[in-house]
Amino acid sequence: MEMEDSFKECFLYNDMTTLYYTARVLMTLQALYGVIPNIHGKGQCAKHVADMMLRMRREMAGHEQQITPQIDTLLLLDRNVDLLTPLATQLTYEGLIDESFGILNTNVKLPPEKFVKHKEGEPVDIPSEPKKFILNSAEELYSVLRDKNFNAVGPELSKKAKLLSAQFEERKDAKTVGEIKQFVSKLPHIQAAKLSLANHTSIAELIKEEVESGSFMESLQIQQEFMNGMDTDKINSYIEDCIARKESLIKVIRLVCMQSVTNNGLKPKVLDFYRREILQTYGFQHIVTLDHLEKAGLLRPQGPRHYSTIRKSLRLVVEDVNEQNPSDISYVYSGYAPLTVRLAQYLARPGWRSIEELLRLLPGPTVEEIQQIPVGLRKKKSVHTDASTENQKMTLVFFLGGVTYAEIAALRFLSQQEDGPTDYIIGTTKIINGSTFVKSIMEELKPAQISGS
């Protein structure tokens, strides 16, 4: 929906405008694809949207389109149910492109020097404009790479290069006119694939430079420690050093908030230290930002410690993840499974009744509504389909307040599992990463401009 301030409006200002538009969008979907029989959700905003949808449906009584439902379940998730995931650094190919360069409406702008073709001995003319790419699954190679952990991208590019080389070598075996004609017909596809491979190899090199930098690896290590619940209750020396070096304020805020979320808030002494250091180093104009972070639940005094219980019970941290051939959604963060996607996974099988106690530990009410559908419009089981196809369901997961590319990749991964009980489609108010998430909450005080008399 491209609503950049949806998190701030919903969770800071209690402005329900975004939720109204979301309910309208979902009602439009129901008009096109049938009434969604089951509505589940977690969080206060999820409840508001579900209530608005039910009210709008009552108001339409007798005027609904009679369509067999194509979507079986709607899952509404508040962003503040899982504040840790957007703060962490995404480790999928698409996620890292977004973290490093920013993807806006599938468009990304990259440094042009990596994409300049030049011959030896000739001067290199580097364009001044950034190189623009459209990233979507219409491009065959990108559809394969986008959801992979970055450590699996290199081998995939190498495999693709060997395949293209073998296809190009087929021209030597073409003897007859028919064989030559067949090869020529393949040539445009091979050339397009070759250009795509060259582009994504260059993009991967750009990301590799970022990923292999010392600061990236140090930050990632601290994030992994926080996710594992290590040393979250004291002042972190790495964060202290980042502030002393006056590194990016957004980077510092992400790390401090991660520590706060994984520790269920910070001890007053630790919280006061971070607040004081940030204001003295970056300026007192950021005092409103710190206040916003506290209101949003990202940076707050210590409360009941639920994170460790949730982490262990839902297996949010998984050791020995196979990044090349993953068997669990935790590969998207190299060992951390997004809580939101775990909730979607549990809803599909074995159901939320099995984790009722854990759901009570998460903020906001749990939503469970059934929308009645005329008997004639209900899905009928076909005797001509096998059991796996017959029982396949469709779930729409809608994130209120933003979703990351890593979470999207994790849901796609679940859809691709042969024994998966449901396919997933994804909706959101905005696609976010850690930087854009923090930026949407930040507010800098600016001195008033006094005009001369």
Coordinates of C-alpha atoms in Angstrom, one line a residue:
M1 CA 0.0 0.0 0.0
E2 CA 3.1 2.2 0.2
M3 CA 2.1 4.0 3.4
E4 CA 5.4 5.0 4.8
D5 CA 4.2 6.4 8.1
S6 CA 1.8 3.6 8.9
F7 CA 3.8 2.3 12.0
K8 CA 4.2 5.8 13.4
E9 CA 0.5 6.7 12.8
C10 CA -0.8 3.4 14.3
F11 CA 1.5 2.8 17.2
L12 CA 2.6 6.4 18.2
Y13 CA -0.3 8.7 17.3
N14 CA -3.2 6.1 17.6
D15 CA -4.3 7.3 14.2
M16 CA -6.6 4.7 12.6
T17 CA -6.6 6.1 9.0
T18 CA -4.2 3.4 7.8
L19 CA -6.3 0.7 9.3
Y20 CA -9.5 2.0 7.6
Y21 CA -7.8 2.0 4.2
T22 CA -6.5 -1.5 5.0
A23 CA -10.0 -2.7 5.8
R24 CA -11.3 -1.1 2.5
V25 CA -8.5 -2.9 0.5
L26 CA -9.4 -6.2 2.1
M27 CA -13.1 -5.7 1.4
T28 CA -12.2 -5.0 -2.3
L29 CA -10.2 -8.3 -2.4
Q30 CA -13.3 -10.1 -0.9
A31 CA -15.5 -8.6 -3.6
L32 CA -13.1 -9.9 -6.3
Y33 CA -12.1 -13.3 -4.8
G34 CA -14.9 -14.2 -2.4
V35 CA -15.4 -13.8 1.3
I36 CA -12.5 -15.1 3.4
P37 CA -14.1 -17.6 5.8
N38 CA -11.5 -17.5 8.6
I39 CA -9.9 -14.3 10.1
H40 CA -7.1 -14.7 12.6
G41 CA -4.9 -11.9 14.0
K42 CA -2.6 -10.7 16.7
G43 CA -2.5 -7.2 18.1
Q44 CA -4.7 -4.2 18.7
C45 CA -4.5 -3.0 15.1
A46 CA -5.4 -6.4 13.8
K47 CA -8.5 -6.4 16.0
H48 CA -9.5 -2.9 14.7
V49 CA -9.1 -4.1 11.1
A50 CA -11.1 -7.3 11.7
D51 CA -13.9 -5.4 13.4
M52 CA -14.1 -2.8 10.6
M53 CA -14.3 -5.6 8.0
L54 CA -17.1 -7.3 9.9
R55 CA -19.0 -4.0 10.3
M56 CA -18.5 -3.2 6.6
R57 CA -19.8 -6.6 5.6
R58 CA -22.9 -6.2 7.8
E59 CA -23.6 -2.8 6.1
M60 CA -23.4 -4.6 2.7
A61 CA -26.0 -7.2 3.7
G62 CA -27.8 -8.5 0.6
H63 CA -25.5 -6.7 -1.9
E64 CA -22.4 -9.0 -1.8
Q65 CA -21.0 -10.6 -4.9
Q66 CA -21.7 -14.4 -4.8
I67 CA -18.2 -15.8 -5.4
T68 CA -16.7 -19.0 -4.2
P69 CA -13.8 -18.0 -1.8
Q70 CA -10.4 -18.3 -3.3
I71 CA -8.6 -17.4 0.0
D72 CA -9.3 -19.6 3.0
T73 CA -7.7 -17.6 5.8
L74 CA -6.7 -14.0 6.5
L75 CA -3.9 -13.6 9.1
L76 CA -3.5 -10.0 10.4
L77 CA -0.3 -9.2 12.2
D78 CA 0.7 -6.0 14.0
R79 CA 4.3 -5.0 13.5
N80 CA 4.7 -4.4 17.3
V81 CA 4.0 -8.1 17.9
D82 CA 7.5 -8.7 16.5
L83 CA 9.8 -5.6 16.8
L84 CA 13.0 -7.6 16.7
T85 CA 12.8 -8.8 13.1
P86 CA 12.8 -5.5 11.3
L87 CA 15.7 -4.3 13.4
A88 CA 18.0 -7.2 12.5
T89 CA 20.1 -7.2 9.3
Q90 CA 18.4 -9.3 6.6
L91 CA 20.7 -11.9 5.0
T92 CA 18.8 -12.9 1.9
Y93 CA 20.0 -11.6 -1.5
E94 CA 17.0 -9.3 -1.9
G95 CA 17.1 -8.2 1.7
L96 CA 20.7 -7.2 1.5
I97 CA 20.1 -5.2 -1.7
D98 CA 17.4 -3.3 0.2
E99 CA 19.6 -2.9 3.3
S100 CA 22.6 -1.6 1.3
F101 CA 21.0 0.4 -1.5
G102 CA 17.2 0.6 -0.8
I103 CA 14.6 -0.9 -3.1
L104 CA 11.7 1.4 -3.9
N105 CA 8.7 0.0 -5.8
T106 CA 11.0 -2.8 -7.2
N107 CA 13.5 -0.2 -8.4
V108 CA 17.0 0.1 -7.2
K109 CA 19.8 2.6 -8.0
L110 CA 23.4 1.3 -7.9
P111 CA 26.9 2.8 -8.3
P112 CA 27.5 2.9 -12.1
E113 CA 31.2 2.0 -12.1
K114 CA 30.5 -1.7 -11.5
F115 CA 28.5 -1.9 -14.7
V116 CA 30.7 -0.1 -17.2
K117 CA 32.2 -2.2 -20.0
H118 CA 35.7 -1.3 -21.0
K119 CA 38.5 -2.6 -23.2
E120 CA 42.1 -2.7 -22.1
G121 CA 44.1 0.3 -23.0
E122 CA 41.1 2.5 -23.5
P123 CA 40.0 5.2 -21.0
V124 CA 37.0 4.3 -18.9
D125 CA 34.1 6.7 -19.1
I126 CA 32.0 6.3 -15.9
P127 CA 28.5 7.7 -16.2
S128 CA 27.5 10.3 -13.5
E129 CA 24.0 8.8 -13.1
P130 CA 23.4 5.7 -11.0
K131 CA 22.6 2.5 -12.7
K132 CA 18.9 1.7 -12.4
F133 CA 17.4 -1.8 -12.2
I134 CA 13.9 -3.2 -12.0
L135 CA 13.9 -6.2 -9.6
N136 CA 11.1 -8.7 -9.9
S137 CA 10.4 -12.4 -10.7
A138 CA 9.9 -11.7 -14.4
E139 CA 13.6 -12.0 -14.6
E140 CA 14.4 -15.7 -14.4
L141 CA 17.7 -15.5 -12.5
Y142 CA 16.5 -13.0 -10.0
S143 CA 13.4 -15.2 -9.2
V144 CA 15.9 -17.9 -8.2
L145 CA 18.3 -15.7 -6.3
R146 CA 16.0 -13.2 -4.5
D147 CA 15.1 -15.4 -1.5
K148 CA 18.4 -17.2 -1.1
N149 CA 20.7 -16.6 1.8
F150 CA 23.6 -14.5 0.5
N151 CA 26.1 -17.3 1.1
A152 CA 24.2 -19.4 -1.4
V153 CA 24.2 -16.8 -4.1
G154 CA 27.8 -17.3 -5.3
P155 CA 27.4 -21.1 -6.0
E156 CA 24.1 -20.4 -7.8
L157 CA 25.7 -17.7 -10.1
S158 CA 28.6 -20.2 -10.8
K159 CA 26.1 -22.9 -11.7
K160 CA 24.2 -20.5 -14.0
A161 CA 27.5 -19.5 -15.7
K162 CA 28.4 -23.1 -16.4
L163 CA 25.0 -23.8 -17.8
L164 CA 25.1 -20.8 -20.1
S165 CA 28.6 -21.8 -21.3
A166 CA 27.3 -25.3 -22.1
Q167 CA 24.4 -23.8 -24.1
F168 CA 26.6 -21.5 -26.0
E169 CA 28.9 -24.4 -26.9
E170 CA 26.0 -26.2 -28.6
R171 CA 26.7 -24.0 -31.7
K172 CA 29.8 -26.1 -32.4
D173 CA 27.7 -29.2 -32.6
A174 CA 25.1 -27.6 -35.0
K175 CA 25.8 -29.2 -38.4
T176 CA 22.5 -29.2 -40.3
V177 CA 20.5 -26.2 -41.3
G178 CA 17.7 -27.3 -38.9
E179 CA 20.2 -27.5 -36.0
I180 CA 21.6 -24.1 -36.8
K181 CA 18.1 -22.7 -37.0
Q182 CA 17.3 -24.2 -33.6
F183 CA 20.4 -22.7 -32.0
V184 CA 19.7 -19.2 -33.6
S185 CA 16.2 -19.3 -32.1
K186 CA 17.7 -19.9 -28.6
L187 CA 20.2 -17.1 -29.1
P188 CA 18.1 -14.1 -27.8
H189 CA 17.3 -16.0 -24.6
I190 CA 20.9 -17.0 -24.1
Q191 CA 22.1 -13.4 -24.6
A192 CA 19.4 -12.0 -22.2
A193 CA 20.5 -14.6 -19.6
K194 CA 24.1 -13.7 -20.1
L195 CA 23.4 -10.0 -19.5
S196 CA 21.3 -10.9 -16.4
L197 CA 24.1 -13.0 -15.1
A198 CA 26.7 -10.2 -15.6
N199 CA 24.4 -7.7 -13.8
H200 CA 23.7 -10.0 -10.8
T201 CA 27.4 -10.9 -10.5
S202 CA 28.2 -7.2 -10.3
I203 CA 25.4 -6.6 -7.7
A204 CA 26.7 -9.6 -5.7
E205 CA 30.2 -8.1 -5.8
L206 CA 28.9 -4.8 -4.4
I207 CA 27.1 -6.6 -1.6
K208 CA 30.1 -8.8 -0.9
E209 CA 32.3 -5.7 -0.3
E210 CA 29.7 -4.5 2.2
V211 CA 29.2 -7.8 3.9
E212 CA 33.0 -8.5 4.3
S213 CA 33.7 -5.2 5.9
G214 CA 34.8 -5.3 9.5
S215 CA 32.0 -3.1 10.8
F216 CA 29.3 -5.2 9.1
M217 CA 30.6 -8.4 10.6
E218 CA 31.1 -6.9 14.1
S219 CA 27.5 -5.5 14.0
L220 CA 26.1 -8.9 12.8
Q221 CA 27.9 -10.7 15.6
I222 CA 26.4 -8.4 18.3
Q223 CA 23.0 -8.9 16.7
Q224 CA 23.4 -12.7 16.9
E225 CA 24.4 -12.4 20.5
F226 CA 21.3 -10.3 21.4
M227 CA 19.1 -12.8 19.5
N228 CA 20.6 -15.6 21.7
G229 CA 19.9 -13.6 24.8
M230 CA 23.6 -13.1 25.6
D231 CA 24.8 -10.0 27.6
T232 CA 21.6 -8.1 27.0
D233 CA 21.3 -6.7 30.5
K234 CA 24.4 -4.5 30.6
I235 CA 26.0 -1.7 28.6
N236 CA 27.4 -3.1 25.4
S237 CA 31.0 -2.1 24.7
Y238 CA 30.5 -2.3 20.9
I239 CA 27.5 0.1 21.0
E240 CA 29.5 2.4 23.3
D241 CA 32.4 2.4 20.8
C242 CA 30.0 3.1 17.9
I243 CA 28.7 6.1 19.7
A244 CA 32.3 7.3 20.5
R245 CA 33.2 7.0 16.8
K246 CA 30.0 8.9 16.0
E247 CA 28.9 6.1 13.5
S248 CA 25.5 6.3 11.9
L249 CA 22.8 7.2 14.4
I250 CA 20.4 4.8 12.7
K251 CA 22.9 1.9 13.2
V252 CA 23.3 2.8 16.9
I253 CA 19.5 3.1 17.4
R254 CA 19.0 -0.3 15.7
L255 CA 21.5 -2.0 18.0
V256 CA 20.2 -0.3 21.2
C257 CA 16.6 -1.2 20.4
M258 CA 17.6 -4.8 19.6
Q259 CA 19.2 -5.0 23.0
S260 CA 16.1 -3.5 24.6
V261 CA 13.6 -5.8 22.8
T262 CA 15.6 -9.0 23.5
N263 CA 16.0 -8.0 27.2
N264 CA 12.3 -7.0 27.5
G265 CA 13.5 -3.4 28.3
L266 CA 16.7 -2.1 29.8
K267 CA 17.7 -1.5 33.4
P268 CA 17.3 2.2 34.3
K269 CA 21.1 2.6 34.7
V270 CA 21.7 1.1 31.2
L271 CA 18.8 3.0 29.5
D272 CA 20.0 6.4 31.1
F273 CA 23.5 5.7 29.9
Y274 CA 22.5 5.2 26.2
R275 CA 20.1 8.2 26.3
R276 CA 22.8 10.5 27.7
E277 CA 25.5 9.2 25.3
I278 CA 23.3 9.6 22.2
L279 CA 22.1 13.1 23.1
Q280 CA 25.6 14.3 24.0
T281 CA 27.2 12.8 20.9
Y282 CA 24.5 13.4 18.2
G283 CA 22.7 16.4 19.6
F284 CA 19.8 17.2 21.9
Q285 CA 17.5 17.6 18.8
H286 CA 17.1 13.8 18.9
I287 CA 15.3 13.8 22.3
V288 CA 11.9 13.5 20.5
T289 CA 13.2 10.5 18.6
L290 CA 14.1 8.8 21.9
D291 CA 10.7 9.6 23.3
H292 CA 9.1 8.1 20.2
L293 CA 11.2 4.9 20.5
E294 CA 10.0 4.5 24.1
K295 CA 6.3 5.0 23.1
A296 CA 6.7 2.4 20.4
G297 CA 8.1 -0.1 22.9
L298 CA 11.5 -0.2 21.1
L299 CA 13.5 1.4 23.9
R300 CA 11.9 1.2 27.3
P301 CA 12.6 0.4 31.0
Q302 CA 12.7 -3.3 31.9
G303 CA 9.5 -5.2 32.3
P304 CA 8.5 -8.9 32.5
R305 CA 11.1 -11.0 30.7
H306 CA 9.1 -12.9 28.1
Y307 CA 11.6 -13.0 25.1
S308 CA 13.6 -16.0 26.4
T309 CA 10.4 -18.0 26.9
I310 CA 9.1 -17.2 23.4
R311 CA 12.5 -17.8 21.8
K312 CA 12.8 -21.3 23.3
S313 CA 9.2 -22.4 22.9
L314 CA 8.9 -21.2 19.2
R315 CA 12.5 -22.1 18.3
L316 CA 13.2 -18.6 17.1
V317 CA 17.0 -19.4 17.3
V318 CA 18.1 -22.4 15.4
E319 CA 21.7 -23.7 15.4
D320 CA 23.6 -25.3 12.5
V321 CA 21.4 -23.8 9.8
N322 CA 22.1 -25.1 6.3
E323 CA 22.2 -21.8 4.3
Q324 CA 22.7 -23.6 0.9
N325 CA 19.8 -26.1 1.2
P326 CA 17.7 -24.8 4.1
S327 CA 15.1 -26.9 5.9
D328 CA 13.8 -24.1 8.2
I329 CA 12.8 -20.4 7.8
S330 CA 15.6 -19.4 10.1
Y331 CA 18.0 -19.4 7.1
V332 CA 16.8 -15.8 6.2
Y333 CA 18.7 -14.4 9.2
S334 CA 21.3 -17.2 9.4
G335 CA 19.9 -18.8 12.5
Y336 CA 17.0 -16.6 13.6
A337 CA 13.4 -17.4 12.6
P338 CA 11.1 -14.3 12.3
L339 CA 8.5 -14.5 15.0
T340 CA 5.7 -13.3 12.6
V341 CA 6.4 -16.1 10.2
R342 CA 6.6 -18.7 13.0
L343 CA 3.1 -17.5 14.1
A344 CA 1.9 -18.1 10.5
Q345 CA 3.6 -21.5 10.4
Y346 CA 1.9 -22.5 13.7
L347 CA -1.5 -21.2 12.6
A348 CA -1.3 -23.5 9.5
R349 CA -0.2 -26.5 11.6
P350 CA -1.0 -27.5 14.3
G351 CA -3.1 -24.3 15.0
W352 CA -2.9 -21.5 17.5
R353 CA -4.7 -23.5 20.2
S354 CA -1.4 -25.3 20.8
I355 CA 0.4 -22.0 21.7
E356 CA -2.4 -20.1 23.5
E357 CA -0.2 -19.4 26.6
L358 CA 2.6 -18.0 24.4
L359 CA 0.1 -15.8 22.5
R360 CA -0.9 -14.2 25.8
L361 CA 2.8 -13.1 26.3
L362 CA 2.7 -11.1 23.0
P363 CA 1.2 -7.6 22.9
G364 CA -2.5 -7.0 22.0
P365 CA -5.5 -9.3 21.7
T366 CA -5.7 -12.5 19.7
V367 CA -8.3 -12.3 16.9
E368 CA -10.4 -15.3 15.8
E369 CA -13.4 -14.7 13.6
I370 CA -15.5 -16.9 11.2
Q371 CA -17.4 -15.3 8.3
Q372 CA -20.4 -17.3 7.4
I373 CA -20.7 -18.2 3.7
P374 CA -23.7 -19.7 1.9
V375 CA -23.4 -23.5 1.6
G376 CA -23.5 -23.3 -2.2
L377 CA -20.4 -21.1 -2.3
R378 CA -18.2 -23.3 -0.1
K379 CA -15.3 -25.1 -1.7
K380 CA -16.2 -28.6 -2.8
K381 CA -13.7 -31.4 -2.6
S382 CA -13.1 -33.0 -6.0
V383 CA -12.8 -36.7 -6.4
H384 CA -10.4 -36.2 -9.3
T385 CA -7.6 -34.6 -7.3
D386 CA -5.1 -36.3 -5.1
A387 CA -5.1 -35.6 -1.3
S388 CA -2.3 -33.1 -1.3
T389 CA -3.9 -30.9 -4.0
E390 CA -7.4 -31.4 -2.5
N391 CA -6.4 -30.1 0.9
Q392 CA -4.2 -27.2 -0.3
K393 CA -5.3 -23.9 1.2
M394 CA -4.5 -20.3 0.6
T395 CA -3.6 -17.9 3.4
L396 CA -3.3 -14.1 3.0
V397 CA -0.8 -12.7 5.6
F398 CA -1.3 -9.0 6.1
F399 CA 1.4 -7.0 8.0
L400 CA 0.1 -3.8 9.7
G401 CA 3.1 -1.5 10.1
G402 CA 5.5 -3.0 7.5
V403 CA 7.2 -6.2 6.5
T404 CA 10.8 -7.0 5.5
Y405 CA 12.0 -8.9 2.4
A406 CA 13.4 -11.5 4.7
E407 CA 10.0 -12.2 6.1
I408 CA 8.5 -12.4 2.6
A409 CA 11.3 -14.9 1.7
A410 CA 10.5 -17.0 4.7
L411 CA 6.8 -17.2 3.8
R412 CA 7.7 -18.0 0.2
F413 CA 9.9 -20.8 1.6
L414 CA 6.9 -22.2 3.5
S415 CA 4.8 -22.1 0.4
Q416 CA 7.3 -24.1 -1.6
Q417 CA 7.5 -27.0 0.9
E418 CA 5.9 -30.1 -0.5
D419 CA 4.2 -31.0 2.8
G420 CA 3.2 -27.4 3.5
P421 CA -0.6 -27.3 4.4
T422 CA -1.1 -23.8 2.8
D423 CA 0.2 -21.4 0.2
Y424 CA 0.8 -17.8 1.2
I425 CA 0.1 -14.5 -0.4
I426 CA 1.4 -11.4 1.3
G427 CA 0.0 -7.9 1.9
T428 CA 1.4 -5.0 3.9
T429 CA 1.2 -1.3 4.5
K430 CA 4.8 -0.9 3.5
I431 CA 7.9 -3.0 2.7
I432 CA 10.6 -1.9 5.2
N433 CA 14.1 -2.6 6.4
G434 CA 15.8 -1.7 9.7
S435 CA 16.9 1.7 8.5
T436 CA 13.6 2.8 6.9
F437 CA 11.8 1.4 10.0
V438 CA 13.9 3.6 12.4
K439 CA 13.7 6.6 10.1
S440 CA 9.9 6.5 10.1
I441 CA 10.0 6.9 13.9
M442 CA 12.7 9.5 14.1
E443 CA 11.9 13.2 14.4
E444 CA 14.5 15.8 14.7
L445 CA 13.8 19.1 16.4
K446 CA 14.8 22.0 14.3
P447 CA 15.4 25.6 15.6
A448 CA 12.7 28.0 14.8
Q449 CA 13.4 30.4 12.0
I450 CA 12.9 34.0 13.2
S451 CA 12.5 36.5 10.4
G452 CA 14.1 39.9 10.9
S453 CA 11.8 42.7 11.6

